[in-house]
CSV table of C-alpha atoms and ligand atoms in Angstrom, one decimal:
chain,number,residue,atom,x,y,z
A,24,UNK,CA,0.0,0.0,0.0
A,25,UNK,CA,1.5,3.4,-1.0
A,26,UNK,CA,2.1,5.4,2.2
A,27,UNK,CA,3.3,8.7,0.8
A,28,UNK,CA,2.2,11.1,-2.0
A,29,UNK,CA,4.9,10.1,-4.4
A,30,UNK,CA,3.9,6.5,-4.3
A,31,UNK,CA,0.2,7.5,-4.7
A,32,UNK,CA,1.1,9.5,-7.8
A,33,UNK,CA,3.0,6.6,-9.2
A,34,UNK,CA,0.0,4.3,-8.7
A,35,UNK,CA,-2.8,6.6,-9.8
A,36,UNK,CA,-1.1,8.6,-12.6
A,37,UNK,CA,-2.8,6.5,-15.3
A,38,UNK,CA,-4.9,7.3,-18.3
A,39,UNK,CA,-8.2,8.7,-16.9
A,40,UNK,CA,-11.2,10.6,-18.3
A,41,UNK,CA,-11.9,14.1,-17.3
A,42,UNK,CA,-15.7,13.4,-17.1
A,43,UNK,CA,-17.2,16.4,-18.8
A,44,UNK,CA,-19.8,13.9,-19.7
A,45,UNK,CA,-20.8,10.4,-18.8
A,46,UNK,CA,-20.5,8.2,-20.8
A,47,UNK,CA,-17.3,9.8,-22.1
A,48,UNK,CA,-17.3,10.5,-25.8
A,49,UNK,CA,-15.2,7.4,-26.8
A,50,UNK,CA,-17.9,5.1,-25.2
A,51,UNK,CA,-20.9,6.6,-27.0
A,52,UNK,CA,-23.0,4.0,-28.7
A,53,UNK,CA,-23.0,5.4,-32.2
A,54,UNK,CA,-24.8,2.4,-33.6
A,55,UNK,CA,-27.8,3.1,-31.4
A,56,UNK,CA,-27.9,6.8,-32.3
A,57,UNK,CA,-29.6,8.7,-35.1
A,58,UNK,CA,-30.2,12.4,-35.7
A,59,UNK,CA,-33.9,11.7,-35.7
A,60,UNK,CA,-33.5,10.0,-32.3
A,61,UNK,CA,-31.6,13.0,-31.0
A,62,UNK,CA,-34.4,15.4,-32.2
A,63,UNK,CA,-37.0,13.2,-30.4
A,64,UNK,CA,-35.1,13.3,-27.1
A,65,UNK,CA,-34.5,17.1,-27.5
A,66,UNK,CA,-38.2,17.8,-28.1
A,67,UNK,CA,-39.3,15.4,-25.3
A,68,UNK,CA,-37.1,17.1,-22.7
A,69,UNK,CA,-37.9,20.6,-24.0
A,70,UNK,CA,-41.7,20.2,-24.0
A,71,UNK,CA,-41.6,18.6,-20.6
A,72,UNK,CA,-41.1,22.1,-19.3
A,73,UNK,CA,-40.3,24.9,-21.9
A,74,UNK,CA,-39.8,27.4,-19.1
A,75,UNK,CA,-36.9,25.5,-17.5
A,76,UNK,CA,-34.4,27.4,-19.8
A,77,UNK,CA,-31.6,26.5,-22.1
A,78,UNK,CA,-27.8,27.0,-22.3
A,79,UNK,CA,-26.1,27.7,-25.5
A,80,UNK,CA,-22.5,27.0,-26.3
A,81,UNK,CA,-21.1,28.5,-29.5
A,82,UNK,CA,-17.8,27.2,-30.9
A,83,UNK,CA,-15.8,29.7,-32.9
A,84,UNK,CA,-12.9,27.6,-34.2
A,85,UNK,CA,-10.5,30.1,-35.9
A,86,UNK,CA,-7.1,31.1,-34.4
A,87,UNK,CA,-4.4,33.1,-36.1
A,88,UNK,CA,-1.6,30.8,-34.8
A,89,UNK,CA,-1.5,27.4,-33.1
A,90,UNK,CA,-0.6,27.1,-29.4
A,91,UNK,CA,1.4,23.9,-29.3
A,92,UNK,CA,-0.3,22.6,-26.1
A,93,UNK,CA,-3.7,23.1,-27.6
A,94,UNK,CA,-6.3,20.3,-27.2
A,95,UNK,CA,-9.2,22.2,-28.8
A,96,UNK,CA,-10.8,21.8,-32.3
A,97,UNK,CA,-9.2,24.7,-34.2
A,98,UNK,CA,-8.7,26.0,-37.7
A,99,UNK,CA,-5.5,28.1,-38.0
A,100,UNK,CA,-5.7,31.0,-40.5
A,101,UNK,CA,-5.0,34.7,-40.8
A,102,UNK,CA,-7.7,35.1,-43.4
A,103,UNK,CA,-10.5,36.9,-41.8
A,104,UNK,CA,-12.8,36.4,-44.9
A,105,UNK,CA,-13.8,33.2,-43.1
A,106,UNK,CA,-15.7,35.1,-40.5
A,107,UNK,CA,-18.9,36.0,-42.4
A,108,UNK,CA,-19.7,32.6,-43.8
A,109,UNK,CA,-19.1,30.9,-40.5
A,110,UNK,CA,-21.4,33.4,-38.7
A,111,UNK,CA,-24.1,32.8,-41.3
A,112,UNK,CA,-23.8,29.1,-40.8
A,113,UNK,CA,-24.1,29.4,-37.0
A,114,UNK,CA,-27.2,31.5,-37.4
A,115,UNK,CA,-28.6,28.9,-39.9
A,116,UNK,CA,-28.0,26.1,-37.4
A,117,UNK,CA,-29.6,28.0,-34.6
A,118,UNK,CA,-32.7,28.6,-36.9
A,119,UNK,CA,-32.9,24.9,-37.5
A,120,UNK,CA,-33.0,24.3,-33.8
A,121,UNK,CA,-35.6,27.0,-33.3
A,122,UNK,CA,-37.8,25.4,-35.9
A,123,UNK,CA,-37.4,22.0,-34.3
A,124,UNK,CA,-38.6,23.5,-31.0
A,125,UNK,CA,-41.7,25.1,-32.7
A,126,UNK,CA,-40.2,28.6,-33.1
A,127,UNK,CA,-41.6,29.5,-29.7
A,128,UNK,CA,-39.7,31.9,-27.5
A,129,UNK,CA,-36.9,30.1,-25.7
A,130,UNK,CA,-35.9,31.0,-22.1
A,131,UNK,CA,-32.1,31.6,-22.4
A,132,UNK,CA,-30.1,31.2,-19.2
A,133,UNK,CA,-26.6,30.9,-20.4
A,134,UNK,CA,-24.5,31.7,-23.5
A,135,UNK,CA,-20.8,30.8,-23.7
A,136,UNK,CA,-18.5,31.6,-26.6
A,137,UNK,CA,-15.6,29.2,-26.8
A,138,UNK,CA,-13.0,28.2,-29.3
A,139,UNK,CA,-10.7,28.6,-31.0
A,140,UNK,CA,-10.5,32.2,-30.4
A,141,UNK,CA,-13.9,34.0,-30.2
A,142,UNK,CA,-12.1,37.4,-30.3
A,143,UNK,CA,-10.7,36.3,-33.7
A,144,UNK,CA,-14.0,37.6,-35.0
A,145,UNK,CA,-14.7,41.3,-35.6
A,146,UNK,CA,-16.9,42.8,-32.9
A,147,UNK,CA,-19.7,43.6,-35.5
A,148,UNK,CA,-19.8,40.0,-36.6
A,149,UNK,CA,-20.1,38.8,-33.0
A,150,UNK,CA,-22.9,41.4,-32.5
A,151,UNK,CA,-24.8,40.0,-35.5
A,152,UNK,CA,-24.5,36.5,-34.1
A,153,UNK,CA,-25.7,37.3,-30.6
A,154,UNK,CA,-28.6,39.4,-32.0
A,155,UNK,CA,-29.7,36.5,-34.1
A,156,UNK,CA,-29.5,34.1,-31.1
A,157,UNK,CA,-31.5,36.4,-28.9
A,158,UNK,CA,-34.1,37.4,-31.4
A,159,UNK,CA,-37.6,36.4,-30.4
A,160,UNK,CA,-36.4,34.8,-27.1
A,161,UNK,CA,-36.6,35.7,-23.5
A,162,UNK,CA,-33.7,36.1,-21.1
A,163,UNK,CA,-33.5,34.6,-17.6
A,164,UNK,CA,-33.6,37.3,-14.9
A,165,UNK,CA,-30.0,36.5,-14.1
A,166,UNK,CA,-28.5,35.2,-17.3
A,167,UNK,CA,-24.8,34.2,-17.6
A,168,UNK,CA,-23.1,35.3,-20.8
A,169,UNK,CA,-19.4,34.6,-20.9
A,170,UNK,CA,-16.6,34.3,-23.5
A,171,UNK,CA,-13.1,33.0,-23.8
A,172,UNK,CA,-10.7,35.9,-24.5
A,173,UNK,CA,-7.1,35.7,-25.8
A,174,UNK,CA,-5.3,38.5,-24.0
A,175,UNK,CA,-3.3,39.4,-27.1
A,176,UNK,CA,-6.2,40.1,-29.4
A,177,UNK,CA,-9.1,41.2,-27.2
A,178,UNK,CA,-9.7,44.8,-28.0
A,179,UNK,CA,-11.7,47.5,-26.2
A,180,UNK,CA,-14.2,47.3,-29.0
A,181,UNK,CA,-14.7,43.6,-28.4
A,182,UNK,CA,-15.2,44.2,-24.7
A,183,UNK,CA,-17.7,47.1,-25.2
A,184,UNK,CA,-19.7,45.4,-27.8
A,185,UNK,CA,-20.1,42.1,-25.9
A,186,UNK,CA,-21.0,44.1,-22.7
A,187,UNK,CA,-23.7,45.9,-24.6
A,188,UNK,CA,-25.4,42.7,-25.6
A,189,UNK,CA,-25.3,41.2,-22.1
A,190,UNK,CA,-21.8,39.6,-21.5
A,191,UNK,CA,-20.6,40.1,-17.9
A,192,UNK,CA,-18.0,37.4,-17.6
A,193,UNK,CA,-14.8,36.6,-19.5
A,194,UNK,CA,-12.2,34.0,-19.2
A,195,UNK,CA,-8.6,35.0,-20.1
A,196,UNK,CA,-6.4,32.2,-21.3
A,197,UNK,CA,-3.1,33.0,-19.7
A,198,UNK,CA,-1.6,29.6,-19.0
A,199,UNK,CA,1.9,30.9,-18.0
A,200,UNK,CA,3.7,34.3,-17.9
A,201,UNK,CA,7.2,32.9,-18.3
A,202,UNK,CA,8.7,33.9,-21.6
A,203,UNK,CA,10.5,30.6,-22.2
A,204,UNK,CA,7.3,28.6,-21.5
A,205,UNK,CA,5.4,31.0,-23.7
A,206,UNK,CA,7.9,30.5,-26.5
A,207,UNK,CA,7.7,26.7,-26.5
A,208,UNK,CA,3.9,26.7,-26.3
A,209,UNK,CA,3.8,29.4,-28.9
A,210,UNK,CA,1.4,31.6,-27.0
A,211,UNK,CA,2.9,35.1,-26.4
A,212,UNK,CA,1.1,37.6,-24.2
A,213,UNK,CA,2.8,40.0,-21.9
A,214,UNK,CA,1.7,40.9,-18.4
A,215,UNK,CA,0.8,44.3,-19.8
A,216,UNK,CA,-1.5,42.7,-22.4
A,217,UNK,CA,-3.4,40.9,-19.6
A,218,UNK,CA,-3.4,43.9,-17.3
A,219,UNK,CA,-4.7,46.1,-20.1
A,220,UNK,CA,-7.7,43.7,-20.9
A,221,UNK,CA,-8.4,43.4,-17.1
A,222,UNK,CA,-8.5,47.2,-16.6
A,223,UNK,CA,-10.6,47.8,-19.7
A,224,UNK,CA,-13.1,45.0,-18.7
A,225,UNK,CA,-13.4,46.3,-15.2
A,226,UNK,CA,-13.9,49.9,-16.3
A,227,UNK,CA,-16.6,48.8,-18.8
A,228,UNK,CA,-18.5,46.9,-16.0
A,229,UNK,CA,-17.6,43.2,-16.3
A,230,UNK,CA,-18.2,41.6,-13.0
A,231,UNK,CA,-16.4,38.3,-13.3
A,232,UNK,CA,-13.0,37.6,-14.8
A,233,UNK,CA,-11.5,34.1,-14.8
A,234,UNK,CA,-7.8,33.3,-15.4
A,235,UNK,CA,-7.0,30.0,-17.1
A,236,UNK,CA,-3.6,28.8,-15.8
A,237,UNK,CA,-2.1,25.4,-16.6
A,238,UNK,CA,0.5,23.3,-14.7
A,239,UNK,CA,2.5,20.6,-16.3
A,240,UNK,CA,3.5,22.7,-19.4
A,241,UNK,CA,6.9,22.2,-21.0
A,242,UNK,CA,9.8,24.0,-19.3
A,243,UNK,CA,7.7,24.9,-16.3
A,244,UNK,CA,9.5,24.8,-13.0
A,245,UNK,CA,8.5,25.6,-9.4
A,246,UNK,CA,10.1,29.1,-9.9
A,247,UNK,CA,8.2,29.8,-13.1
A,248,UNK,CA,4.8,28.7,-11.6
A,249,UNK,CA,5.6,30.7,-8.5
A,250,UNK,CA,6.3,33.8,-10.5
A,251,UNK,CA,3.2,33.3,-12.8
A,252,UNK,CA,0.9,33.0,-9.8
A,253,UNK,CA,2.4,36.0,-8.0
A,254,UNK,CA,1.5,38.1,-11.0
A,255,UNK,CA,-1.9,36.5,-11.6
A,256,UNK,CA,-2.9,36.8,-7.9
A,257,UNK,CA,-1.9,40.4,-7.8
A,258,UNK,CA,-4.6,41.1,-10.4
A,259,UNK,CA,-7.3,39.5,-8.3
A,260,UNK,CA,-9.5,37.8,-10.9
A,261,UNK,CA,-12.8,36.5,-9.3
A,262,UNK,CA,-12.0,33.0,-10.5
A,263,UNK,CA,-9.0,30.9,-11.3
A,264,UNK,CA,-8.9,27.7,-13.2
A,265,UNK,CA,-5.6,25.9,-12.5
A,266,UNK,CA,-5.6,22.7,-14.3
A,267,UNK,CA,-3.4,19.9,-15.5
A,268,UNK,CA,-1.9,20.0,-19.0
A,269,UNK,CA,-3.4,17.1,-20.9
A,270,UNK,CA,-0.6,15.5,-23.0
A,271,UNK,CA,-2.3,13.6,-25.9
A,272,UNK,CA,0.1,14.0,-28.9
A,273,UNK,CA,-1.5,10.9,-30.6
A,274,UNK,CA,-4.7,13.1,-30.9
A,275,UNK,CA,-3.0,16.6,-31.1
A,276,UNK,CA,0.2,16.4,-33.1
A,277,UNK,CA,1.0,20.0,-32.3
A,278,UNK,CA,2.1,18.7,-28.9
A,279,UNK,CA,5.0,17.0,-30.7
A,280,UNK,CA,6.6,20.5,-31.1
A,281,UNK,CA,8.2,19.8,-27.7
A,282,UNK,CA,9.6,16.5,-26.4
A,283,UNK,CA,8.5,14.5,-23.4
A,284,UNK,CA,11.8,15.4,-21.8
A,285,UNK,CA,10.5,19.1,-21.7
A,286,UNK,CA,7.5,18.1,-19.6
A,287,UNK,CA,7.4,18.0,-15.8
A,288,UNK,CA,5.8,14.6,-14.9
A,289,UNK,CA,4.9,12.6,-11.9
A,290,UNK,CA,6.1,14.1,-8.6
A,291,UNK,CA,7.6,17.1,-10.4
A,292,UNK,CA,4.2,17.9,-11.9
A,293,UNK,CA,2.4,17.2,-8.6
A,294,UNK,CA,4.7,19.7,-6.9
A,295,UNK,CA,3.7,22.4,-9.4
A,296,UNK,CA,0.0,21.6,-8.6
A,297,UNK,CA,0.7,21.7,-4.8
A,298,UNK,CA,2.6,24.9,-5.0
A,299,UNK,CA,0.0,26.7,-7.2
A,300,UNK,CA,-2.9,25.4,-5.1
A,301,UNK,CA,-1.3,26.5,-1.9
A,302,UNK,CA,-0.7,30.0,-3.3
A,303,UNK,CA,-4.2,30.4,-4.6
A,304,UNK,CA,-5.8,29.2,-1.3
A,305,UNK,CA,-3.5,31.5,0.7
A,306,UNK,CA,-4.6,34.4,-1.4
A,307,UNK,CA,-8.2,33.9,-0.2
A,308,UNK,CA,-9.7,31.7,-3.0
A,309,UNK,CA,-11.8,28.7,-2.1
A,310,UNK,CA,-11.7,25.5,-4.1
A,311,UNK,CA,-14.7,24.7,-6.3
A,312,UNK,CA,-15.0,21.2,-7.6
A,313,UNK,CA,-11.9,20.0,-9.5
A,314,UNK,CA,-9.3,22.6,-10.7
A,315,UNK,CA,-11.4,25.7,-10.0
A,316,UNK,CA,-11.1,28.4,-7.4
A,317,UNK,CA,-13.2,31.5,-6.6
A,318,UNK,CA,-13.2,34.4,-4.3
A,319,UNK,CA,-15.8,34.4,-1.5
A,320,UNK,CA,-19.1,35.8,-2.8
A,321,UNK,CA,-18.6,34.4,-6.3
A,322,UNK,CA,-21.7,32.7,-7.7
A,323,UNK,CA,-19.8,29.5,-8.6
A,324,UNK,CA,-18.6,29.2,-5.0
A,325,UNK,CA,-22.0,30.0,-3.6
A,326,UNK,CA,-23.5,27.3,-5.9
A,327,UNK,CA,-20.9,24.8,-4.5
A,328,UNK,CA,-21.6,25.8,-0.9
A,329,UNK,CA,-25.4,25.4,-1.5
A,330,UNK,CA,-25.0,22.0,-3.3
A,331,UNK,CA,-26.1,23.6,-6.6
A,332,UNK,CA,-22.9,23.2,-8.6
A,333,UNK,CA,-23.2,21.4,-11.9
A,334,UNK,CA,-20.8,20.1,-14.5
A,335,UNK,CA,-21.3,19.9,-18.3
A,336,UNK,CA,-19.3,20.0,-21.5
A,337,UNK,CA,-18.5,23.7,-20.7
A,338,UNK,CA,-17.1,22.7,-17.3
A,339,UNK,CA,-18.5,23.8,-13.9
A,340,UNK,CA,-21.6,26.0,-13.9
A,341,UNK,CA,-23.9,27.5,-11.3
A,342,UNK,CA,-26.6,28.0,-14.0
A,343,UNK,CA,-27.9,24.4,-14.5
A,344,UNK,CA,-30.2,23.7,-17.4
A,345,UNK,CA,-31.1,20.3,-18.6
A,346,UNK,CA,-30.8,21.5,-22.2
A,347,UNK,CA,-27.5,22.6,-23.7
A,348,UNK,CA,-27.4,23.4,-27.4
A,349,UNK,CA,-24.0,23.4,-28.9
A,350,UNK,CA,-23.6,25.4,-32.2
A,351,UNK,CA,-20.6,25.3,-34.5
A,352,UNK,CA,-18.1,22.7,-35.5
A,353,UNK,CA,-17.4,19.9,-33.0
A,354,UNK,CA,-19.8,21.4,-30.4
A,355,UNK,CA,-21.6,18.9,-28.2
A,356,UNK,CA,-25.3,19.3,-27.3
A,357,UNK,CA,-26.9,17.7,-24.2
A,358,UNK,CA,-30.6,17.0,-23.9
A,359,UNK,CA,-30.0,15.2,-20.5
A,360,UNK,CA,-31.2,11.9,-21.9
A,361,UNK,CA,-29.0,12.2,-25.1
A,362,UNK,CA,-25.8,13.8,-26.4
A,363,UNK,CA,-25.0,14.9,-29.9
A,364,UNK,CA,-21.7,16.1,-31.4
A,365,UNK,CA,-21.4,18.2,-34.5
A,366,UNK,CA,-19.0,17.4,-37.4
A,367,UNK,CA,-15.5,18.6,-36.9
A,368,UNK,CA,-14.6,20.3,-40.1
A,369,UNK,CA,-15.9,23.6,-41.4
A,370,UNK,CA,-16.4,22.1,-44.9
A,371,UNK,CA,-18.6,19.3,-43.6
A,372,UNK,CA,-20.5,21.7,-41.4
A,373,UNK,CA,-21.4,23.9,-44.3
A,374,UNK,CA,-22.2,20.9,-46.5
A,375,UNK,CA,-24.8,19.6,-44.1
A,376,UNK,CA,-26.3,23.0,-43.3
A,377,UNK,CA,-26.6,23.7,-47.0
A,378,UNK,CA,-28.9,20.6,-47.1
A,379,UNK,CA,-30.9,22.0,-44.2
A,380,UNK,CA,-29.7,19.2,-42.0
A,381,UNK,CA,-28.4,19.4,-38.4
A,382,UNK,CA,-24.6,18.9,-38.8
A,383,UNK,CA,-24.4,16.0,-36.4
A,384,UNK,CA,-21.7,13.3,-36.7
A,385,UNK,CA,-22.4,11.1,-33.6
A,386,UNK,CA,-24.2,10.9,-30.3
A,387,UNK,CA,-25.5,8.7,-27.6
A,388,UNK,CA,-28.9,8.0,-26.0
A,389,UNK,CA,-28.5,7.4,-22.3
A,390,UNK,CA,-29.8,4.2,-20.7
A,391,UNK,CA,-31.3,4.2,-17.2
A,392,UNK,CA,-28.0,2.6,-16.0
A,393,UNK,CA,-26.0,5.4,-17.8
A,394,UNK,CA,-28.1,8.0,-16.0
A,395,UNK,CA,-27.5,6.4,-12.6
A,396,UNK,CA,-23.7,6.3,-13.2
A,397,UNK,CA,-23.7,9.9,-14.4
A,398,UNK,CA,-25.4,11.0,-11.2
A,399,UNK,CA,-22.7,9.3,-9.1
A,400,UNK,CA,-20.0,10.9,-11.2
A,401,UNK,CA,-21.6,14.4,-11.1
A,402,UNK,CA,-22.1,14.1,-7.4
A,403,UNK,CA,-18.4,13.2,-6.9
A,404,UNK,CA,-17.1,15.9,-9.3
A,405,UNK,CA,-19.3,18.6,-7.8
A,406,UNK,CA,-19.7,17.7,-4.2
A,407,UNK,CA,-17.0,15.1,-3.5
A,408,UNK,CA,-19.6,12.7,-2.3
A,409,UNK,CA,-21.8,10.2,-4.1
A,410,UNK,CA,-24.9,8.5,-2.6
A,411,UNK,CA,-25.4,5.1,-4.1
A,412,UNK,CA,-28.9,3.8,-4.9
A,413,UNK,CA,-29.6,1.3,-2.0
A,414,UNK,CA,-31.7,-0.9,-4.2
A,415,UNK,CA,-29.1,-1.6,-6.9
A,416,UNK,CA,-27.2,-4.2,-4.8
A,417,UNK,CA,-25.5,-5.8,-7.8
A,418,UNK,CA,-24.0,-2.6,-9.2
A,419,UNK,CA,-23.2,-1.3,-5.7
A,420,UNK,CA,-21.2,-4.5,-5.1
A,421,UNK,CA,-19.1,-3.9,-8.2
A,422,UNK,CA,-18.5,-0.3,-7.2
A,423,UNK,CA,-17.5,-1.2,-3.7
A,424,UNK,CA,-15.0,-3.7,-5.0
A,425,UNK,CA,-13.5,-1.1,-7.3
A,426,UNK,CA,-13.3,1.4,-4.4
A,427,UNK,CA,-11.5,-0.9,-2.0
A,428,UNK,CA,-8.0,0.0,-3.2
A,429,UNK,CA,-8.8,3.7,-3.1
A,430,UNK,CA,-10.2,3.3,0.4
A,431,UNK,CA,-7.1,1.4,1.5
A,432,UNK,CA,-5.0,4.2,0.1
A,433,UNK,CA,-7.0,6.8,2.1
A,434,UNK,CA,-8.6,8.5,-0.9
A,435,UNK,CA,-12.3,7.7,-0.1
A,436,UNK,CA,-14.4,6.9,3.0
A,437,UNK,CA,-17.3,4.6,2.6
A,438,UNK,CA,-20.2,4.6,5.0
A,439,UNK,CA,-23.1,2.4,3.9
A,440,UNK,CA,-24.1,3.8,0.5
A,441,UNK,CA,-22.3,7.1,0.9
A,442,UNK,CA,-18.9,7.4,-0.8
A,443,UNK,CA,-16.9,10.6,0.2
A,444,UNK,CA,-13.6,11.7,-1.2
A,445,UNK,CA,-11.1,12.5,1.6
A,446,UNK,CA,-9.0,15.7,1.5
A,447,UNK,CA,-6.1,13.5,0.2
A,448,UNK,CA,-8.5,12.0,-2.4
A,449,UNK,CA,-9.5,15.4,-3.8
A,450,UNK,CA,-6.3,15.5,-5.9
A,451,UNK,CA,-7.3,12.1,-7.3
A,452,UNK,CA,-11.0,12.8,-7.9
A,453,UNK,CA,-10.9,11.6,-11.5
A,454,UNK,CA,-9.5,8.2,-10.3
A,455,UNK,CA,-12.3,8.0,-7.7
A,456,UNK,CA,-14.9,8.6,-10.5
A,457,UNK,CA,-13.5,5.7,-12.5
A,458,UNK,CA,-15.1,3.4,-9.9
A,459,UNK,CA,-18.5,4.5,-11.1
A,460,UNK,CA,-17.7,4.2,-14.8
A,461,UNK,CA,-19.2,1.0,-16.1
A,462,UNK,CA,-17.8,1.4,-19.6
A,463,UNK,CA,-14.2,1.7,-18.4
A,464,UNK,CA,-14.5,-1.7,-16.7
A,465,UNK,CA,-16.2,-3.4,-19.5
A,466,UNK,CA,-13.7,-5.4,-21.5
A,467,UNK,CA,-15.5,-5.1,-24.8
A,468,UNK,CA,-16.0,-1.3,-24.9
A,469,UNK,CA,-13.7,1.1,-26.6
A,470,UNK,CA,-13.1,3.0,-23.3
A,471,UNK,CA,-11.3,0.1,-21.7
A,472,UNK,CA,-8.6,0.4,-24.3
A,473,UNK,CA,-8.8,4.1,-25.2
A,474,UNK,CA,-6.0,6.4,-24.1
A,475,UNK,CA,-7.1,9.4,-22.0
A,476,UNK,CA,-4.7,12.0,-20.6
A,477,UNK,CA,-2.9,11.0,-17.4
A,478,UNK,CA,-4.8,11.6,-14.1
A,479,UNK,CA,-2.0,13.7,-12.6
B,509,SF4,S1,-5.1,27.2,-27.2
B,509,SF4,FE1,-6.8,28.5,-27.8
B,509,SF4,S2,-5.9,30.2,-29.0
B,509,SF4,FE2,-4.4,28.5,-28.8
B,509,SF4,S3,-4.6,27.3,-30.7
B,509,SF4,FE3,-5.9,26.4,-29.1
B,509,SF4,S4,-7.9,27.3,-29.3
B,509,SF4,FE4,-6.4,28.6,-30.5
């Protein structure tokens, strides 16, 4: 039995899903899925209560240059002629969904612009997009509109325009301030760039700014992470995401730009995590779920404290809706009882929309067993505690057996049907969740052989 942290890292630093969905995408049953089936599930869940509200994720895939660590679906180009056709296609896709849902006024709770680089698009193009999405719909009394901002190309015009149409939150992708790390990850933004965007956003009236920071990037050291966090914390963003670099070069060849020798791994990487987390917590932030931190009073933290935190394809949210519509290439939609993912290339996306078809490439209809396992995983990811269904003795027995080694290593406590992650187990929460993942333990599913990123 491992009795110190290094041994735990050696044991648990294995290929593990991040659980932004359950089942995870590689386990989706594509054979049992059809676009018509997806539409049926969407309508069923929408008409059950049309006032419950929807979230919208819009994927804007273009970037002017490739960051070598990138794990997103991107199209690298400096040609801004691509903007207009893509905006038109997004609006067309949205109109298809509106028509499927009877063209009645939708109750919009959340919009998130992700990418790619949303601020690759000119402010007027983004204005046209948001106007089309909002047209004929109603807004929640407390809507959450947010966007991902690249500090090097987010202008005052972007910030003003998005504020005018309702955006109050932005997430700045910083990752690391060290020039050597920035050079190798090909993402250059100065402290002044970030401070400039922060100051402009604050003076315009944005109320919530998140910093994305990553540990485990090539060439990072304890010194570089310390320096990055000192600067980041001095700017007092409301939220910080401090998450592990996912090294998956077999999926993202850009990550071969650096070698594995450049990467801090195992204990070295865990030390970066421990240092960063200690600094963030000492600065007054509280931990929210996995990898996220927020200042007291922040709505995400309040949701966590009130047991209202939720996790979906966009990450953690305090604005839960059972319907999430994803627009744009590679976006994933979630109708609670079904998932659907759009095609990944811009060309295929246009081709299907030109035929007035939803541009869907695959999906999954959840079984009752899937829904139960998802509940356990969501509870563990959001509340660090899962309450097993007493009546499902057979499944509970399997879960208990899988949890035994984690309990022996002090990562979970089990009391009857309640499984709780210990403070030590929080750093291994993804590993804990694998105990609830039926696909991962099924020899015949793809997930039992697929390579996810390492847990640590
Ligand atoms: S990390 Fe962001 S900005 Fe960089 S290539 Fe990927 S999507 Fe584009």
